[in-house]
Amino acid sequence: MPELPEVETTRRGVEPHCLNQVVRRVIVREARLRWPVPDQLVALLSGQVIEAVQRRAKYLLFRTAAGSLMVHLGMSGSLRLVDATKPPGRHDHIDILFDGGVCLRYHDPRRFGCFLWLAPGDDHPLLRNLGPEPLSSDFDGQLLYRRSRGRKLAVKSFIMDGKVVVGVGNIYANEALFLAGIRPDRAAGRISSARYQHLAENVKLVLTNAIAQGGTTLRDFVGGDGKPGYFAQQLLVYGRGGQPCKTCGSVLQERRLGQRSSVYCVTCQH
DNA sequence: CGCTGACCCTGACGGC
DNA sequence: TGCCGTCAGGGTCAGC
């Protein structure tokens, strides 16, 4: 679920229900996430007003006067708005209850996500060394070109490195490389400026389109159990290893790069 | 410093 | 039916 478009969709979905709301109560049923949920988080967040809901990389930031709640969804996490009377299910680890009976519920079977607290003005180590947002003007082909010189790792691993650019997950790394015609296993340092220009444009394109798609699931955040898969049918390579390339018909190859499955077309990508 | 692989955890799925 | 290995959209960290 949570690639950047899902996180941004989550942000947009929950923001109107959280903004200017008073946190009445916080319930932590399971504190063993990627890092333990801090003991003080409940006390610090309770009674606070949510002044903004922001996103940096794949982190969601709930701003209050006392500090910020920083949430990451990991691999399997989700935040949903539910009625406060709805009983929690398996893996529903945290509830944030607002005045008015709305509950923001965190669900995460694998517990790779996190709930952390940032004091006001705190420069959290997890946010400190992040690269630019992929949809900002700070991210372009020039940046990729400059930062890749001399580097030998696969270009796919390179663009998935959050210190280079944030928010490019496995699905969209595969898709953007296909659209740009670049083989994912090429050494990052041996790709031209012009090709990086093309790649950066396609990263932006693919993420922008996916966020637009995510918008169609916004309603699922209120009450439903929005299960994605809505964009699956328009994926060109991800999850399609062994199937024909939609452009040229060649059988798509699949191999692992940096422990992640990578799919590409030997004819269309070089 | 750059890179690779182990690891965190549960669940789904395919083969036997 | 069950058991076992493999894989999954995240990221950090140790070690070479």
mmCIF file of C-alpha atoms (C1' of nucleotides) in Angstrom:
data_model
loop_
_atom_site.group_PDB
_atom_site.id
_atom_site.type_symbol
_atom_site.label_atom_id
_atom_site.label_comp_id
_atom_site.label_asym_id
_atom_site.label_seq_id
_atom_site.Cartn_x
_atom_site.Cartn_y
_atom_site.Cartn_z
ATOM 1 C CA MET A 1 0.000 0.000 0.000
ATOM 2 C CA PRO A 2 2.140 2.825 1.153
ATOM 3 C CA GLU A 3 4.166 4.187 -1.644
ATOM 4 C CA LEU A 4 4.273 7.954 -1.732
ATOM 5 C CA PRO A 5 0.957 8.258 -3.598
ATOM 6 C CA GLU A 6 -0.771 6.171 -0.927
ATOM 7 C CA VAL A 7 0.738 8.238 1.852
ATOM 8 C CA GLU A 8 -0.313 11.444 0.152
ATOM 9 C CA THR A 9 -3.777 9.994 -0.440
ATOM 10 C CA THR A 10 -3.946 9.113 3.228
ATOM 11 C CA ARG A 11 -2.890 12.635 4.153
ATOM 12 C CA ARG A 12 -5.565 14.175 1.978
ATOM 13 C CA GLY A 13 -8.144 11.728 3.257
ATOM 14 C CA VAL A 14 -7.571 12.294 6.951
ATOM 15 C CA GLU A 15 -6.659 15.996 6.927
ATOM 16 C CA PRO A 16 -10.189 17.432 6.767
ATOM 17 C CA HIS A 17 -11.262 15.220 9.669
ATOM 18 C CA CYS A 18 -8.287 16.056 11.879
ATOM 19 C CA LEU A 19 -7.672 19.721 11.253
ATOM 20 C CA ASN A 20 -8.498 21.922 14.266
ATOM 21 C CA GLN A 21 -9.776 18.883 16.127
ATOM 22 C CA VAL A 22 -8.967 18.318 19.766
ATOM 23 C CA VAL A 23 -7.398 14.986 20.631
ATOM 24 C CA ARG A 24 -9.525 13.619 23.409
ATOM 25 C CA ARG A 25 -7.745 10.339 23.954
ATOM 26 C CA VAL A 26 -4.952 8.190 22.542
ATOM 27 C CA ILE A 27 -5.029 4.411 22.910
ATOM 28 C CA VAL A 28 -1.911 2.371 22.232
ATOM 29 C CA ARG A 29 -2.729 -1.331 22.236
ATOM 30 C CA GLU A 30 0.573 -2.439 20.757
ATOM 31 C CA ALA A 31 3.662 -0.294 21.185
ATOM 32 C CA ARG A 32 6.091 -2.645 19.450
ATOM 33 C CA LEU A 33 6.375 -1.014 16.046
ATOM 34 C CA ARG A 34 9.566 -0.399 14.046
ATOM 35 C CA TRP A 35 10.643 1.568 17.079
ATOM 36 C CA PRO A 36 8.729 1.389 20.329
ATOM 37 C CA VAL A 37 5.951 3.957 20.583
ATOM 38 C CA PRO A 38 7.280 6.419 23.202
ATOM 39 C CA ASP A 39 5.548 6.202 26.572
ATOM 40 C CA GLN A 40 5.096 9.978 26.709
ATOM 41 C CA LEU A 41 3.344 10.136 23.350
ATOM 42 C CA VAL A 42 -0.109 9.535 24.812
ATOM 43 C CA ALA A 43 0.242 12.297 27.400
ATOM 44 C CA LEU A 44 1.861 14.744 25.009
ATOM 45 C CA LEU A 45 -0.718 14.335 22.246
ATOM 46 C CA SER A 46 -3.811 14.218 24.450
ATOM 47 C CA GLY A 47 -5.626 17.541 24.629
ATOM 48 C CA GLN A 48 -3.714 19.010 21.706
ATOM 49 C CA VAL A 49 -5.255 20.617 18.633
ATOM 50 C CA ILE A 50 -4.147 19.297 15.244
ATOM 51 C CA GLU A 51 -2.978 22.435 13.478
ATOM 52 C CA ALA A 52 -1.737 20.863 10.262
ATOM 53 C CA VAL A 53 -1.367 17.479 8.598
ATOM 54 C CA GLN A 54 1.750 17.428 6.463
ATOM 55 C CA ARG A 55 3.822 14.908 4.578
ATOM 56 C CA ARG A 56 7.591 14.698 4.223
ATOM 57 C CA ALA A 57 8.804 11.728 2.189
ATOM 58 C CA LYS A 58 6.587 8.875 3.405
ATOM 59 C CA TYR A 59 6.220 10.357 6.864
ATOM 60 C CA LEU A 60 2.981 11.969 7.976
ATOM 61 C CA LEU A 61 3.346 14.863 10.407
ATOM 62 C CA PHE A 62 0.482 15.878 12.649
ATOM 63 C CA ARG A 63 1.412 19.307 13.956
ATOM 64 C CA THR A 64 0.330 20.596 17.342
ATOM 65 C CA ALA A 65 1.458 23.448 19.567
ATOM 66 C CA ALA A 66 3.228 20.940 21.840
ATOM 67 C CA GLY A 67 5.078 19.145 19.077
ATOM 68 C CA SER A 68 4.380 16.800 16.190
ATOM 69 C CA LEU A 69 3.254 13.249 15.819
ATOM 70 C CA MET A 70 5.351 11.573 13.129
ATOM 71 C CA VAL A 71 3.818 8.490 11.517
ATOM 72 C CA HIS A 72 5.267 6.083 8.987
ATOM 73 C CA LEU A 73 3.092 3.351 7.491
ATOM 74 C CA GLY A 74 5.932 0.941 6.736
ATOM 75 C CA MET A 75 4.983 -1.869 4.388
ATOM 76 C CA SER A 76 1.556 -2.747 5.649
ATOM 77 C CA GLY A 77 0.326 0.200 7.715
ATOM 78 C CA SER A 78 -2.811 2.223 7.167
ATOM 79 C CA LEU A 79 -4.662 5.058 8.861
ATOM 80 C CA ARG A 80 -8.416 5.031 8.627
ATOM 81 C CA LEU A 81 -11.170 7.140 10.028
ATOM 82 C CA VAL A 82 -13.697 5.037 11.848
ATOM 83 C CA ASP A 83 -16.542 5.610 14.247
ATOM 84 C CA ALA A 84 -15.179 5.632 17.772
ATOM 85 C CA THR A 85 -17.659 2.955 18.778
ATOM 86 C CA LYS A 86 -16.302 0.475 16.256
ATOM 87 C CA PRO A 87 -14.433 -2.264 18.081
ATOM 88 C CA PRO A 88 -10.779 -2.638 17.104
ATOM 89 C CA GLY A 89 -9.781 -5.648 15.039
ATOM 90 C CA ARG A 90 -6.620 -7.665 14.853
ATOM 91 C CA HIS A 91 -3.555 -5.438 14.235
ATOM 92 C CA ASP A 92 -5.455 -2.238 15.020
ATOM 93 C CA HIS A 93 -2.623 -0.978 17.191
ATOM 94 C CA ILE A 94 -3.377 2.677 17.888
ATOM 95 C CA ASP A 95 -6.466 4.893 18.100
ATOM 96 C CA ILE A 96 -6.514 8.666 18.176
ATOM 97 C CA LEU A 97 -9.933 9.791 19.345
ATOM 98 C CA PHE A 98 -11.184 13.275 18.622
ATOM 99 C CA ASP A 99 -13.919 15.291 20.259
ATOM 100 C CA GLY A 100 -16.993 14.510 18.221
ATOM 101 C CA GLY A 101 -16.685 10.754 18.051
ATOM 102 C CA VAL A 102 -14.285 10.335 15.158
ATOM 103 C CA CYS A 103 -11.396 7.934 15.575
ATOM 104 C CA LEU A 104 -8.194 7.818 13.562
ATOM 105 C CA ARG A 105 -7.188 4.159 13.662
ATOM 106 C CA TYR A 106 -3.758 2.776 12.849
ATOM 107 C CA HIS A 107 -3.641 -0.762 11.472
ATOM 108 C CA ASP A 108 -0.348 -2.498 10.685
ATOM 109 C CA PRO A 109 0.031 -6.301 10.536
ATOM 110 C CA ARG A 110 3.777 -6.315 9.985
ATOM 111 C CA ARG A 111 4.525 -3.452 12.398
ATOM 112 C CA PHE A 112 7.217 -1.929 10.202
ATOM 113 C CA GLY A 113 5.625 1.476 10.658
ATOM 114 C CA CYS A 114 6.258 3.924 13.484
ATOM 115 C CA PHE A 115 4.610 6.487 15.741
ATOM 116 C CA LEU A 116 7.160 8.960 17.066
ATOM 117 C CA TRP A 117 7.025 12.320 18.774
ATOM 118 C CA LEU A 118 8.892 15.440 17.684
ATOM 119 C CA ALA A 119 9.372 18.309 20.103
ATOM 120 C CA PRO A 120 8.719 21.719 18.534
ATOM 121 C CA GLY A 121 11.572 22.619 16.222
ATOM 122 C CA ASP A 122 13.049 19.164 16.630
ATOM 123 C CA ASP A 123 15.188 18.151 13.710
ATOM 124 C CA HIS A 124 14.568 14.413 13.786
ATOM 125 C CA PRO A 125 17.432 12.194 12.587
ATOM 126 C CA LEU A 126 15.029 10.271 10.350
ATOM 127 C CA LEU A 127 14.180 13.468 8.477
ATOM 128 C CA ARG A 128 17.588 15.096 8.597
ATOM 129 C CA ASN A 129 19.342 13.566 5.612
ATOM 130 C CA LEU A 130 16.458 13.100 3.226
ATOM 131 C CA GLY A 131 16.724 14.089 -0.405
ATOM 132 C CA PRO A 132 14.245 16.407 -2.125
ATOM 133 C CA GLU A 133 10.585 15.663 -2.703
ATOM 134 C CA PRO A 134 10.203 14.050 -6.125
ATOM 135 C CA LEU A 135 7.408 16.399 -7.166
ATOM 136 C CA SER A 136 9.270 19.546 -6.165
ATOM 137 C CA SER A 137 11.408 21.621 -8.481
ATOM 138 C CA ASP A 138 14.419 20.639 -6.378
ATOM 139 C CA PHE A 139 14.246 17.245 -8.014
ATOM 140 C CA ASP A 140 15.343 16.996 -11.613
ATOM 141 C CA GLY A 141 17.651 15.175 -13.991
ATOM 142 C CA GLN A 142 20.558 17.404 -13.082
ATOM 143 C CA LEU A 143 20.360 16.293 -9.456
ATOM 144 C CA LEU A 144 20.291 12.632 -10.434
ATOM 145 C CA TYR A 145 23.185 13.121 -12.808
ATOM 146 C CA ARG A 146 25.347 15.002 -10.318
ATOM 147 C CA ARG A 147 24.688 12.682 -7.406
ATOM 148 C CA SER A 148 25.290 9.522 -9.422
ATOM 149 C CA ARG A 149 28.772 10.324 -10.748
ATOM 150 C CA GLY A 150 31.232 7.669 -9.746
ATOM 151 C CA ARG A 151 28.611 5.390 -8.296
ATOM 152 C CA LYS A 152 28.399 1.788 -9.387
ATOM 153 C CA LEU A 153 25.196 0.578 -7.817
ATOM 154 C CA ALA A 154 22.168 -0.213 -9.982
ATOM 155 C CA VAL A 155 20.254 2.866 -11.075
ATOM 156 C CA LYS A 156 17.085 1.398 -9.593
ATOM 157 C CA SER A 157 18.673 1.121 -6.153
ATOM 158 C CA PHE A 158 20.052 4.627 -6.641
ATOM 159 C CA ILE A 159 16.669 6.269 -7.250
ATOM 160 C CA MET A 160 15.160 4.319 -4.340
ATOM 161 C CA ASP A 161 17.750 5.780 -1.966
ATOM 162 C CA GLY A 162 15.997 8.353 0.210
ATOM 163 C CA LYS A 163 19.152 10.394 0.509
ATOM 164 C CA VAL A 164 19.000 10.987 -3.261
ATOM 165 C CA VAL A 165 15.266 11.535 -3.635
ATOM 166 C CA VAL A 166 12.455 10.492 -1.320
ATOM 167 C CA GLY A 167 9.274 8.626 -2.041
ATOM 168 C CA VAL A 168 10.293 6.485 -4.996
ATOM 169 C CA GLY A 169 9.257 2.992 -3.921
ATOM 170 C CA ASN A 170 9.670 -0.307 -5.668
ATOM 171 C CA ILE A 171 6.548 -0.132 -7.813
ATOM 172 C CA TYR A 172 7.191 3.301 -9.242
ATOM 173 C CA ALA A 173 10.924 2.816 -9.592
ATOM 174 C CA ASN A 174 10.164 -0.090 -11.909
ATOM 175 C CA GLU A 175 7.504 1.854 -13.775
ATOM 176 C CA ALA A 176 9.551 5.035 -14.197
ATOM 177 C CA LEU A 177 12.590 3.124 -15.482
ATOM 178 C CA PHE A 178 10.416 1.364 -18.022
ATOM 179 C CA LEU A 179 8.917 4.633 -19.220
ATOM 180 C CA ALA A 180 12.388 6.155 -19.444
ATOM 181 C CA GLY A 181 13.741 3.142 -21.362
ATOM 182 C CA ILE A 182 16.507 2.485 -18.829
ATOM 183 C CA ARG A 183 17.467 -0.971 -17.616
ATOM 184 C CA PRO A 184 17.186 -1.085 -13.819
ATOM 185 C CA ASP A 185 20.525 -2.860 -13.411
ATOM 186 C CA ARG A 186 22.613 -0.255 -15.204
ATOM 187 C CA ALA A 187 25.325 1.341 -13.091
ATOM 188 C CA ALA A 188 23.991 4.679 -11.870
ATOM 189 C CA GLY A 189 27.249 6.458 -12.635
ATOM 190 C CA ARG A 190 27.216 5.485 -16.288
ATOM 191 C CA ILE A 191 23.959 7.083 -17.339
ATOM 192 C CA SER A 192 23.960 10.343 -19.281
ATOM 193 C CA SER A 193 22.522 13.641 -18.187
ATOM 194 C CA ALA A 194 19.939 13.514 -20.972
ATOM 195 C CA ARG A 195 18.705 10.106 -19.893
ATOM 196 C CA TYR A 196 18.475 11.229 -16.268
ATOM 197 C CA GLN A 197 16.434 14.185 -17.444
ATOM 198 C CA HIS A 198 14.010 11.747 -19.023
ATOM 199 C CA LEU A 199 14.003 9.553 -15.934
ATOM 200 C CA ALA A 200 13.256 12.432 -13.581
ATOM 201 C CA GLU A 201 10.351 13.512 -15.787
ATOM 202 C CA ASN A 202 8.922 10.010 -15.739
ATOM 203 C CA VAL A 203 9.288 9.678 -11.972
ATOM 204 C CA LYS A 204 7.218 12.837 -11.646
ATOM 205 C CA LEU A 205 4.706 11.625 -14.215
ATOM 206 C CA VAL A 206 4.173 8.243 -12.660
ATOM 207 C CA LEU A 207 3.811 9.638 -9.137
ATOM 208 C CA THR A 208 1.488 12.410 -10.251
ATOM 209 C CA ASN A 209 -0.743 9.952 -12.069
ATOM 210 C CA ALA A 210 -0.791 7.585 -9.127
ATOM 211 C CA ILE A 211 -1.746 10.360 -6.727
ATOM 212 C CA ALA A 212 -4.562 11.338 -9.076
ATOM 213 C CA GLN A 213 -5.711 7.710 -9.003
ATOM 214 C CA GLY A 214 -5.384 7.619 -5.238
ATOM 215 C CA GLY A 215 -7.888 10.414 -5.163
ATOM 216 C CA THR A 216 -10.516 8.008 -6.356
ATOM 217 C CA THR A 217 -10.111 5.985 -3.184
ATOM 218 C CA LEU A 218 -10.439 8.975 -0.841
ATOM 219 C CA ARG A 219 -13.980 8.021 0.054
ATOM 220 C CA ASP A 220 -12.679 4.695 1.321
ATOM 221 C CA PHE A 221 -10.950 6.454 4.168
ATOM 222 C CA VAL A 222 -14.218 7.342 5.772
ATOM 223 C CA GLY A 223 -15.870 4.182 6.948
ATOM 224 C CA GLY A 224 -14.881 1.750 4.259
ATOM 225 C CA ASP A 225 -12.063 -0.692 3.974
ATOM 226 C CA GLY A 226 -10.419 0.769 0.901
ATOM 227 C CA LYS A 227 -8.301 -1.940 -0.562
ATOM 228 C CA PRO A 228 -6.058 -0.687 -3.334
ATOM 229 C CA GLY A 229 -5.480 -2.503 -6.558
ATOM 230 C CA TYR A 230 -7.231 0.286 -8.378
ATOM 231 C CA PHE A 231 -4.088 1.171 -10.261
ATOM 232 C CA ALA A 232 -2.875 -2.399 -10.709
ATOM 233 C CA GLN A 233 -4.351 -2.684 -14.157
ATOM 234 C CA GLN A 234 -2.337 0.191 -15.482
ATOM 235 C CA LEU A 235 1.015 -0.961 -14.219
ATOM 236 C CA LEU A 236 3.249 -1.626 -17.193
ATOM 237 C CA VAL A 237 5.933 -3.811 -15.636
ATOM 238 C CA TYR A 238 5.561 -4.180 -11.869
ATOM 239 C CA GLY A 239 4.161 -7.615 -11.062
ATOM 240 C CA ARG A 240 4.209 -8.596 -14.733
ATOM 241 C CA GLY A 241 7.395 -10.665 -14.948
ATOM 242 C CA GLY A 242 7.047 -13.400 -17.605
ATOM 243 C CA GLN A 243 4.199 -11.570 -19.311
ATOM 244 C CA PRO A 244 4.498 -9.722 -22.620
ATOM 245 C CA CYS A 245 5.701 -6.123 -22.716
ATOM 246 C CA LYS A 246 2.744 -3.884 -23.509
ATOM 247 C CA THR A 247 4.877 -1.906 -25.922
ATOM 248 C CA CYS A 248 6.743 -4.547 -27.917
ATOM 249 C CA GLY A 249 5.484 -7.952 -26.797
ATOM 250 C CA SER A 250 8.826 -9.262 -25.502
ATOM 251 C CA VAL A 251 8.634 -11.400 -22.366
ATOM 252 C CA LEU A 252 9.326 -9.170 -19.363
ATOM 253 C CA GLN A 253 12.334 -10.231 -17.301
ATOM 254 C CA GLU A 254 12.305 -10.367 -13.522
ATOM 255 C CA ARG A 255 15.297 -10.364 -11.201
ATOM 256 C CA ARG A 256 16.232 -9.122 -7.786
ATOM 257 C CA LEU A 257 18.259 -5.971 -7.251
ATOM 258 C CA GLY A 258 19.064 -4.992 -3.702
ATOM 259 C CA GLN A 259 16.573 -7.561 -2.401
ATOM 260 C CA ARG A 260 13.687 -6.116 -4.389
ATOM 261 C CA SER A 261 12.029 -7.584 -7.403
ATOM 262 C CA SER A 262 12.767 -5.715 -10.573
ATOM 263 C CA VAL A 263 10.902 -6.183 -13.824
ATOM 264 C CA TYR A 264 11.991 -4.831 -17.163
ATOM 265 C CA CYS A 265 11.863 -5.295 -20.914
ATOM 266 C CA VAL A 266 15.145 -6.243 -22.565
ATOM 267 C CA THR A 267 13.965 -4.735 -25.828
ATOM 268 C CA CYS A 268 12.595 -1.403 -24.614
ATOM 269 C CA GLN A 269 15.095 -0.745 -21.818
ATOM 270 C CA HIS A 270 18.842 -0.310 -22.257
ATOM 271 C "C1'" DC B 1 32.650 6.586 1.853
ATOM 272 C "C1'" DG B 2 29.933 3.037 -1.019
ATOM 273 C "C1'" DC B 3 27.768 -1.117 -1.308
ATOM 274 C "C1'" DT B 4 25.641 -5.673 0.051
ATOM 275 C "C1'" DG B 5 22.939 -8.420 2.745
ATOM 276 C "C1'" DA B 6 20.621 -9.358 7.224
ATOM 277 C "C1'" DC B 7 16.902 -8.029 9.705
ATOM 278 C "C1'" DC B 8 12.395 -6.211 11.751
ATOM 279 C "C1'" DC B 9 7.125 -8.925 11.373
ATOM 280 C "C1'" DT B 10 2.775 -11.166 9.745
ATOM 281 C "C1'" DG B 11 0.150 -13.110 6.126
ATOM 282 C "C1'" DA B 12 -0.781 -14.964 1.527
ATOM 283 C "C1'" DC B 13 0.206 -18.258 -1.767
ATOM 284 C "C1'" DG B 14 2.106 -22.269 -4.336
ATOM 285 C "C1'" DG B 15 4.110 -26.886 -4.247
ATOM 286 C "C1'" DC B 16 4.205 -31.205 -2.197
ATOM 287 C "C1'" DT C 1 -5.629 -30.757 5.086
ATOM 288 C "C1'" DG C 2 -1.213 -29.206 6.625
ATOM 289 C "C1'" DC C 3 3.583 -28.066 6.372
ATOM 290 C "C1'" DC C 4 7.313 -25.484 4.264
ATOM 291 C "C1'" DG C 5 9.602 -22.152 1.533
ATOM 292 C "C1'" DT C 6 9.121 -17.779 -0.734
ATOM 293 C "C1'" DC C 7 7.582 -13.368 -1.294
ATOM 294 C "C1'" DA C 8 5.379 -8.705 -0.134
ATOM 295 C "C1'" DG C 9 4.389 -1.626 -1.499
ATOM 296 C "C1'" DG C 10 9.233 0.149 4.073
ATOM 297 C "C1'" DG C 11 13.597 1.359 6.012
ATOM 298 C "C1'" DT C 12 17.915 0.881 9.233
ATOM 299 C "C1'" DC C 13 22.126 -0.973 10.325
ATOM 300 C "C1'" DA C 14 26.460 -3.816 10.657
ATOM 301 C "C1'" DG C 15 30.257 -5.216 8.265
ATOM 302 C "C1'" DC C 16 33.365 -5.502 4.498
#
